[in-house]
Coordinates of C-alpha atoms in Angstrom, one line a residue:
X1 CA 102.7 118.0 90.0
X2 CA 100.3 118.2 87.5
X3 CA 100.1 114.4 86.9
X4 CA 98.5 114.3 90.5
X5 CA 96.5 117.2 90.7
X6 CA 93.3 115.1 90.3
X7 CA 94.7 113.3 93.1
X8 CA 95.1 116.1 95.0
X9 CA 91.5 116.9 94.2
X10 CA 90.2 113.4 95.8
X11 CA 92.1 113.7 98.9
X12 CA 91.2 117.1 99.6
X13 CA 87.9 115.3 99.2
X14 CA 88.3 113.2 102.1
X15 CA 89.2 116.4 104.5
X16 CA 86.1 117.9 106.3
X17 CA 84.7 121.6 105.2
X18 CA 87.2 123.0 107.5
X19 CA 90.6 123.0 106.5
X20 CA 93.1 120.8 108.2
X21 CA 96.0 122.0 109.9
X22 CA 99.6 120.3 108.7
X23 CA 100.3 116.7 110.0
X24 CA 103.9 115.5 110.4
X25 CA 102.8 111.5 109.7
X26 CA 105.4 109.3 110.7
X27 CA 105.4 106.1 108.3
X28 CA 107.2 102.6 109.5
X29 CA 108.8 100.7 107.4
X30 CA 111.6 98.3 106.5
X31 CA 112.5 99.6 103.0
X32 CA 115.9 100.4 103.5
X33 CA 117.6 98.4 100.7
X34 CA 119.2 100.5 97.4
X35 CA 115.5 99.6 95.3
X36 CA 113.3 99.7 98.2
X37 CA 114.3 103.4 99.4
X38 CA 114.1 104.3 96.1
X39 CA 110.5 103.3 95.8
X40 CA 109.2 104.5 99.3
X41 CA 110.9 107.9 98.3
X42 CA 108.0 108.0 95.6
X43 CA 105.5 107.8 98.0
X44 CA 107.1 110.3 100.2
X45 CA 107.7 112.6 97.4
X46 CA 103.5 112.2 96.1
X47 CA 102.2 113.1 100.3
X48 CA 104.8 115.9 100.4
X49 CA 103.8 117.7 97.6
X50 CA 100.4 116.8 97.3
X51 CA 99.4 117.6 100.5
X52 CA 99.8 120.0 103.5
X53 CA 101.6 117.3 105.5
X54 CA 105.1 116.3 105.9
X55 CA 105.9 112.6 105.5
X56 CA 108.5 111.4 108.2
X57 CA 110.5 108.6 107.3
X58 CA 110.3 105.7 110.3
X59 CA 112.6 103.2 108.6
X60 CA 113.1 100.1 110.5
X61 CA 116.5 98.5 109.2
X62 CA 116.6 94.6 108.8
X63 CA 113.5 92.2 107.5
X64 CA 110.1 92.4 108.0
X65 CA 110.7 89.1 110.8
X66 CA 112.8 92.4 112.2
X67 CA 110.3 95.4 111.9
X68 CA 107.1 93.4 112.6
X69 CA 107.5 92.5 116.7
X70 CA 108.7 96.2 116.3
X71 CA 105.8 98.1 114.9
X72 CA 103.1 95.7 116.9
X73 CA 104.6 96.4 120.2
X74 CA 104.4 100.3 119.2
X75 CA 100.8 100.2 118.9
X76 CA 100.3 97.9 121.5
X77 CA 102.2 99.8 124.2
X78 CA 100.5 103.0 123.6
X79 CA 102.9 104.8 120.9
X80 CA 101.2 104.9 117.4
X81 CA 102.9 105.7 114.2
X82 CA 100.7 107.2 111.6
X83 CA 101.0 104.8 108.9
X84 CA 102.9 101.5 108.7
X85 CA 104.0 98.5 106.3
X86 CA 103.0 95.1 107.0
X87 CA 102.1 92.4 104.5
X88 CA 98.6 91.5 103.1
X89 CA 97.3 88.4 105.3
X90 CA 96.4 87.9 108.9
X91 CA 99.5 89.7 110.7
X92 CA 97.2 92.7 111.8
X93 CA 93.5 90.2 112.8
X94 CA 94.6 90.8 116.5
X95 CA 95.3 94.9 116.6
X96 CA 92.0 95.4 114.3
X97 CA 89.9 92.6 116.9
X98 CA 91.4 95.4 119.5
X99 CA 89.7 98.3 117.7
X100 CA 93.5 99.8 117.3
X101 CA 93.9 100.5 113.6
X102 CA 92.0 102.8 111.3
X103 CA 88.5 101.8 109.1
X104 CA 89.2 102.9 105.9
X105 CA 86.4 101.9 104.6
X106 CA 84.7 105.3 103.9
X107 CA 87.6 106.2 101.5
X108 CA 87.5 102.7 100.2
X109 CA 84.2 103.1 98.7
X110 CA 84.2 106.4 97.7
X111 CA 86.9 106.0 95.3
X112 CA 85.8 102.5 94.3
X113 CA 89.2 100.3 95.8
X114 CA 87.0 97.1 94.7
X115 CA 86.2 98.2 91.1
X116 CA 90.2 98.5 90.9
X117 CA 92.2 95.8 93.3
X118 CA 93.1 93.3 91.4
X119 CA 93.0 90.4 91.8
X120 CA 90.0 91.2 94.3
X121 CA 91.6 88.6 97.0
X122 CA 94.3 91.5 98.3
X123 CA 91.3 93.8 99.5
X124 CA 89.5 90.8 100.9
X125 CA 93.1 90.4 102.9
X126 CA 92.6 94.4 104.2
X127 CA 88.6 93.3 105.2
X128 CA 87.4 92.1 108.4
X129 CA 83.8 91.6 109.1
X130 CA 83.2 93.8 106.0
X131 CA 85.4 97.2 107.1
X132 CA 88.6 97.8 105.5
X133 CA 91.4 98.4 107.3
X134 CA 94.6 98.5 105.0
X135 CA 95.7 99.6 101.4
X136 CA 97.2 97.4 99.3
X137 CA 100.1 98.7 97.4
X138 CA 101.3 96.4 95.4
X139 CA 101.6 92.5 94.3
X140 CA 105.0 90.6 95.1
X141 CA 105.3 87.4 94.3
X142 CA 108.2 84.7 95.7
X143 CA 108.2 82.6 92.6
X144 CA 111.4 83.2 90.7
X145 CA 114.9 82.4 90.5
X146 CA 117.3 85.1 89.5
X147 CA 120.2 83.9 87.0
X148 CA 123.1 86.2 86.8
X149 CA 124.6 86.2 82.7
X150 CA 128.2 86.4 83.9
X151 CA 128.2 83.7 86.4
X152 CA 127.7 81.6 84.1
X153 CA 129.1 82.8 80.7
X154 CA 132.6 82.6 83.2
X155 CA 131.3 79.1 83.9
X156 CA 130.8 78.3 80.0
X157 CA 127.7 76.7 80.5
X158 CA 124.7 77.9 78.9
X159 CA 121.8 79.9 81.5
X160 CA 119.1 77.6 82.6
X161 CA 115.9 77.7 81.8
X162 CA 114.5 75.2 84.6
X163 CA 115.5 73.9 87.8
X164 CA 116.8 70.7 86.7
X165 CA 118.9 72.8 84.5
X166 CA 120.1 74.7 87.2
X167 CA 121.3 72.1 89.6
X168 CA 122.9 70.5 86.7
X169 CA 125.6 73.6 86.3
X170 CA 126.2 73.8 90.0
X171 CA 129.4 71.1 89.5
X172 CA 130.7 74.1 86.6
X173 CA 130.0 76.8 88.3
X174 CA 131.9 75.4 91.3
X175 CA 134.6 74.7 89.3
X176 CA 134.8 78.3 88.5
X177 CA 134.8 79.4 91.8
X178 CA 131.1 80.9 92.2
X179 CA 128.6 79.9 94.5
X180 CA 126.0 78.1 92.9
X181 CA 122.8 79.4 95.2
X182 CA 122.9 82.7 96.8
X183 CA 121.2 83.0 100.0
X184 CA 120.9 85.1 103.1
X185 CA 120.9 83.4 106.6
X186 CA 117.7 84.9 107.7
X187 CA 114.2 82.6 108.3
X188 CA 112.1 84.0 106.0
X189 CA 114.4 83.6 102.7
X190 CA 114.6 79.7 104.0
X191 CA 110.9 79.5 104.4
X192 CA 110.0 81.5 101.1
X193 CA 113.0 79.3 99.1
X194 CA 111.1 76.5 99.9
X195 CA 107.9 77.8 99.1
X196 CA 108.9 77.9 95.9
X197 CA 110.5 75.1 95.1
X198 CA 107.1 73.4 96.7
X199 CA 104.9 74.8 94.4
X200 CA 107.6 74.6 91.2
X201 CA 108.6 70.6 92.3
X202 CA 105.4 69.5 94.6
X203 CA 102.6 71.0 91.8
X204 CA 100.3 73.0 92.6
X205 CA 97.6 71.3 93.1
X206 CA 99.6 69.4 96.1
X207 CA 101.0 72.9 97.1
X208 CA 97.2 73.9 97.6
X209 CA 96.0 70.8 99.1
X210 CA 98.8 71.1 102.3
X211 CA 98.2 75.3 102.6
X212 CA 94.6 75.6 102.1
X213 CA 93.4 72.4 102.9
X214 CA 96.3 71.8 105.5
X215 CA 96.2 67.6 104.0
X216 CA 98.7 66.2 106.5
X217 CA 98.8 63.1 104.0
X218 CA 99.9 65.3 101.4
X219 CA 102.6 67.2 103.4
X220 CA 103.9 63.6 104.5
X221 CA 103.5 62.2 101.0
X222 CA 105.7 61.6 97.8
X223 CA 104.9 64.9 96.5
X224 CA 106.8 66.6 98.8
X225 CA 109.5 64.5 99.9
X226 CA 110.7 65.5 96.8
X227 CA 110.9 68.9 97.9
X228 CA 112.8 68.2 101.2
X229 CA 115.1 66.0 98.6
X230 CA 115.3 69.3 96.2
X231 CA 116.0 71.2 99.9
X232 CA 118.5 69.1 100.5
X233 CA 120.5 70.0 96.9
X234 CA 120.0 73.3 97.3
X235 CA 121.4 73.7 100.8
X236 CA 124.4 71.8 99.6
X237 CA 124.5 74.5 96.4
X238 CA 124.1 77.5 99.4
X239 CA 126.7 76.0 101.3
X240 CA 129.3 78.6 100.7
X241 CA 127.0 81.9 100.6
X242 CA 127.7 83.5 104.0
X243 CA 125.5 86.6 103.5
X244 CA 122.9 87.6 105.8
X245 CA 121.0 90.0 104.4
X246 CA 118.3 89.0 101.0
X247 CA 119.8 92.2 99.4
X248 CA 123.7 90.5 99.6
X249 CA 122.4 87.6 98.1
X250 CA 121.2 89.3 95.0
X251 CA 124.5 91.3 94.7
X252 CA 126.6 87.8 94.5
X253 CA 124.2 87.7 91.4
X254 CA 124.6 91.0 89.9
X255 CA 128.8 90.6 90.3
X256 CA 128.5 87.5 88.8
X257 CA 129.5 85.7 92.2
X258 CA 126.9 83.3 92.2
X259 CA 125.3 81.9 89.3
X260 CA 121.6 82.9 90.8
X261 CA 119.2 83.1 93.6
X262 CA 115.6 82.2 94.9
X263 CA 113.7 85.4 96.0
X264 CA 110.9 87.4 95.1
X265 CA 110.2 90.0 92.6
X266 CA 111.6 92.7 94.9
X267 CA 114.8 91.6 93.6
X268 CA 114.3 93.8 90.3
X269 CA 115.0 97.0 91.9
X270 CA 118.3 95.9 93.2
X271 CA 118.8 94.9 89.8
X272 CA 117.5 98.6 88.3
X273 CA 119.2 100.5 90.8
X274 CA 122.7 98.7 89.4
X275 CA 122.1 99.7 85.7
X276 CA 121.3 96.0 85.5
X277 CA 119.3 95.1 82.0
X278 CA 116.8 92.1 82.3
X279 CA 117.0 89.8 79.2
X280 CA 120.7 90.9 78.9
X281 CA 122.1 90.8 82.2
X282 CA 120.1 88.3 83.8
X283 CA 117.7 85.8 83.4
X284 CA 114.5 85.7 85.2
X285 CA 112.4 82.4 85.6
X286 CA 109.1 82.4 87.1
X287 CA 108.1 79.4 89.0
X288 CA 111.9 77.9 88.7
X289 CA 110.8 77.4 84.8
X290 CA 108.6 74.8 85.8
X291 CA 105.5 76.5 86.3
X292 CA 104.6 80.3 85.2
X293 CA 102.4 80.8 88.5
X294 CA 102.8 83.8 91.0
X295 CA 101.5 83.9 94.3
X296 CA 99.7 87.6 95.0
X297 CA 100.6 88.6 98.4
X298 CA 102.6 91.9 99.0
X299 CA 102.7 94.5 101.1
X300 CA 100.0 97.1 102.4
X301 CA 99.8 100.2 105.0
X302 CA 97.8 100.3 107.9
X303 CA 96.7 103.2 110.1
X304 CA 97.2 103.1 113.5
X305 CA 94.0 104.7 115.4
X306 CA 94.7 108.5 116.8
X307 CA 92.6 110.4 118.8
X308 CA 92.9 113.8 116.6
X309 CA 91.0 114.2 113.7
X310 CA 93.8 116.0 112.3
X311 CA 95.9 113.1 112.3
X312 CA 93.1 110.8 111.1
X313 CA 92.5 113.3 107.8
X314 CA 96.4 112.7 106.7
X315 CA 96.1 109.7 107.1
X316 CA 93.3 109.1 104.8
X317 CA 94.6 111.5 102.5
X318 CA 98.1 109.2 102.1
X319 CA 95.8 106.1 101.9
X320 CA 94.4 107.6 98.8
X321 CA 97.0 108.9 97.2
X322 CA 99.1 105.3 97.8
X323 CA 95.9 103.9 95.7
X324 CA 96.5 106.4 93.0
X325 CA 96.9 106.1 89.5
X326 CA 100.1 108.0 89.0
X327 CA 102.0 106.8 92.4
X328 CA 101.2 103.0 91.5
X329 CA 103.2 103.5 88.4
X330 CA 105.8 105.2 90.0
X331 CA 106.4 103.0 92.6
X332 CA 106.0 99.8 91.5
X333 CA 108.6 100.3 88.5
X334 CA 111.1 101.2 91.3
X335 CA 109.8 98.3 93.5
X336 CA 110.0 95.4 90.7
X337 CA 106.9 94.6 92.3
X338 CA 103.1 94.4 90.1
X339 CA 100.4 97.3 91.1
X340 CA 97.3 96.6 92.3
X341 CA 95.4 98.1 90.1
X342 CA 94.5 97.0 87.1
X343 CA 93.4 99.8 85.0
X344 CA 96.9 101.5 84.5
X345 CA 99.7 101.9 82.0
X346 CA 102.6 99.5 82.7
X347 CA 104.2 99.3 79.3
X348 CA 107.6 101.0 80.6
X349 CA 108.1 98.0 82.7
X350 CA 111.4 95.7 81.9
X351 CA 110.9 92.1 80.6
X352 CA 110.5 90.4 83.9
X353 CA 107.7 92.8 85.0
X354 CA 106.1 91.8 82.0
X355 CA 106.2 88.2 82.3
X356 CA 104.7 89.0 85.6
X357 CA 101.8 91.0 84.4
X358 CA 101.1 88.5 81.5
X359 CA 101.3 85.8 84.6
X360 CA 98.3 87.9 86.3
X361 CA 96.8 89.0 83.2
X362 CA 96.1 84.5 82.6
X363 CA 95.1 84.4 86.3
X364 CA 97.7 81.9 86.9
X365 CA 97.7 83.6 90.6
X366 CA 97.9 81.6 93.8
X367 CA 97.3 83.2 97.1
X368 CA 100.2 84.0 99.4
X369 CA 100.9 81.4 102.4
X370 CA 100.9 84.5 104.7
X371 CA 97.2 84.8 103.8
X372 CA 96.8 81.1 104.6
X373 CA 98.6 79.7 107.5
X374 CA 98.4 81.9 111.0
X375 CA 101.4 83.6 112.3
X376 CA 101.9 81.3 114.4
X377 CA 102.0 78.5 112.5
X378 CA 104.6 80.7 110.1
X379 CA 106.7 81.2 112.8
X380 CA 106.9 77.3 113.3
X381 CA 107.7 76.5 109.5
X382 CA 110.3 79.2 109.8
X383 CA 112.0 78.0 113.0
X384 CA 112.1 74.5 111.1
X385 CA 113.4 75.9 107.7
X386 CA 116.2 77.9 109.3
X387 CA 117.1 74.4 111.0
X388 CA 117.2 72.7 108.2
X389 CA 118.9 75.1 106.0
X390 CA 121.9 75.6 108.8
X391 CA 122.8 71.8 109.6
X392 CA 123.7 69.8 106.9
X393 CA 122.9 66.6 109.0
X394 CA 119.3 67.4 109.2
X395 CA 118.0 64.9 106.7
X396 CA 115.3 65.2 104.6
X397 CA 113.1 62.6 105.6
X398 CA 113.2 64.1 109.6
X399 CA 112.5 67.8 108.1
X400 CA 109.7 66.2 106.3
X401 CA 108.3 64.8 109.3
X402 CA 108.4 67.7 111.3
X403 CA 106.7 69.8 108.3
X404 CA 103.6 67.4 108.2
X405 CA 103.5 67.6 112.3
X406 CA 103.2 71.7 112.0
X407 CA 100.6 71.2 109.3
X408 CA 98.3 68.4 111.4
X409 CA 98.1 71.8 113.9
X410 CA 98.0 74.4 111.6
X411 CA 95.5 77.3 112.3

């Protein structure tokens, strides 16, 4: 409590003179793995007791590709949560173009949010036509591979430190009987698996020129058709993972039952919340070894507009406590993900946190390709990444194709 009482101070700042009456809020999300509901409980437990208003959990189980069509068609259709989770980038333009989500720019500038976001760009994702509309919480980036100790000490081969490494111990760890590459079934952990191996095998400077400067030539050219080639290996490694969910993948890592798997720094807490020890029980490699570069998208919280000033003071009063000192600490060590702020005290954090921060600290930050490409065009590179992964005839150099065709129209 008394870690947040200057917390407390600020919100109560934000209410008018006359003292608000108790808000249940209801907050949507899709948190509902071991090490995400252990971080969402800590923002939860900070609105509970630091306010007058009860937080009430609107969990949303699957993916975000799950929650998303979910929460939009909520505030579309007339029912409004209080608060809810999407991700930094241009999934909300269309509610905030409808006047349907809550300026937060008032609390935004009294407590400073763009003398503390860092790097500046996830604020600039919250801001249309200079109003602020979300909070960013936190910085997750989808460039690492996850190498599980015991996979490959059964394997008696050494851990990789690269990709090249990597592939070249699939043939031992087969003969071990683990699965080489865990991964899920779902869209998104296609589309971000590439993602990564784009920016680890393409470069980044051809990773840049095809989602920021949408170069068709590029996305057509040698650069990447050594990607779709380095697809094609790793769909042959996946073969025999027949998980769904991103969260089974990274068990088959922590039981040893595959040697590692591509996905994003969320991973840690599923790692924490198994007792799992980074550096001794598995190996993290930013950017596949090839590259330490993170990308700095994430998540955020939006505010769906009410027509009750009642509602609208909780709400601001959990968009600046989220922005807090104290709760960034606390829930970013149970998310494995980086805060957003970059004036606080992270030296608790295990050693793959701290490659991460040191990764920031450099500035070797890219953007995330959800700030970049539409939703629409996402949705297109997904549909054609869950293709691809799923049938082993679809060749590189047709996947390729199709890629630089979504580019040529990309919005």
């Amino acid at each position: 409590m008394e870690k947040l009482r200057s917390v407390s101070i600020l919100s109560a700042a934000i209410m008018t003179a006359t003292a608000a009456q108790a808000v249940d809020l209801e907050v949507t999300h899709w948190w509902t793995s071991g090490g995400e509901a252990a971080a969402v409980a800590e923002f939860a437990k900070a609105f509970n007791e630091n306010t007058d208003h009860n937080w009430v959990d609107g969990a949303i189980a699957g993916s975000g590709g799950t929650a998303r069509p979910i929460i939009i068609s909520r505030i579309l259709g007339g029912k409004p949560m209080g608060a809810t989770q999407l991700n930094h980038g241009r999934q909300a333009e269309e509610l905030i173009e409808e006047g349907l989500l809550l300026d937060l720019t008032d609390v935004a500038m009294k407590e400073g949010w763009q003398d503390v976001v860092n790097p500046s760009s996830l604020l600039d994702s919250c801001t249309l036509d200079g109003k602020i509309y979300c909070v960013p919480v936190n910085i997750h980036s989808w460039e690492w591979i996850w190498l599980s100790h015991k996979a490959y000490k059964d394997a008696g081969v050494a851990v990789p430190t690269n990709w090249d490494e990597f592939v070249a111990a699939a043939p031992a760890l087969e003969k071990a009987g683990k699965i080489p590459l865990a991964m899920g079934k779902q869209a998104w952990q296609a589309n971000g698996a590439f993602g990564v191996m784009a920016i680890a095998i393409a470069g980044i400077d051809a990773w840049k020129a095809v989602n920021i400067d949408k170069n068709v030539d590029v996305a057509n050219g040698p650069e990447y058709q050594k990607v779709f080639e380095a697809a094609v290996a790793a769909r042959e490694m996946a073969s025999e993972s027949k998980v769904q969910d991103w969260n089974q993948a990274t068990n088959m890592v922590i039981t040893g039952q595959a040697g590692g798997q591509i996905m994003g720094d969320w991973a840690q807490g599923e790692f924490s919340v198994a007792n799992q020890v980074a550096g001794e029980d598995y190996t993290c490699l930013p950017g596949l070894g090839a590259n330490e570069v993170i990308s700095t998208g994430g998540d955020a919280f939006y505010f769906p507009k009410q027509d009750d000033p009642e509602i609208e003071a909780a709400q601001k009063e959990l968009a600046s406590l989220m922005l807090s000192q104290s709760v960034q600490v606390a829930f970013n060590l149970k998310k494995g993900s980086l805060p957003v702020r970059g004036d606080i005290d992270m030296s608790t954090a295990n050693d793959c946190m701290q490659k991460g921060l040191k990764i920031l600290a450099d500035g070797n930050v890219l953007p995330s390709g959800d700030m970049l490409l539409s939703a629409d065009t996402q949705g297109q590179v997904e549909d054609l990444m869950v293709e691809f992964w799923n049938d082993p005839s679809y060749s590189a150099k047709d996947a390729q194709m199709r890629y630089a065709e979504i580019i040529a129209d990309a919005d």
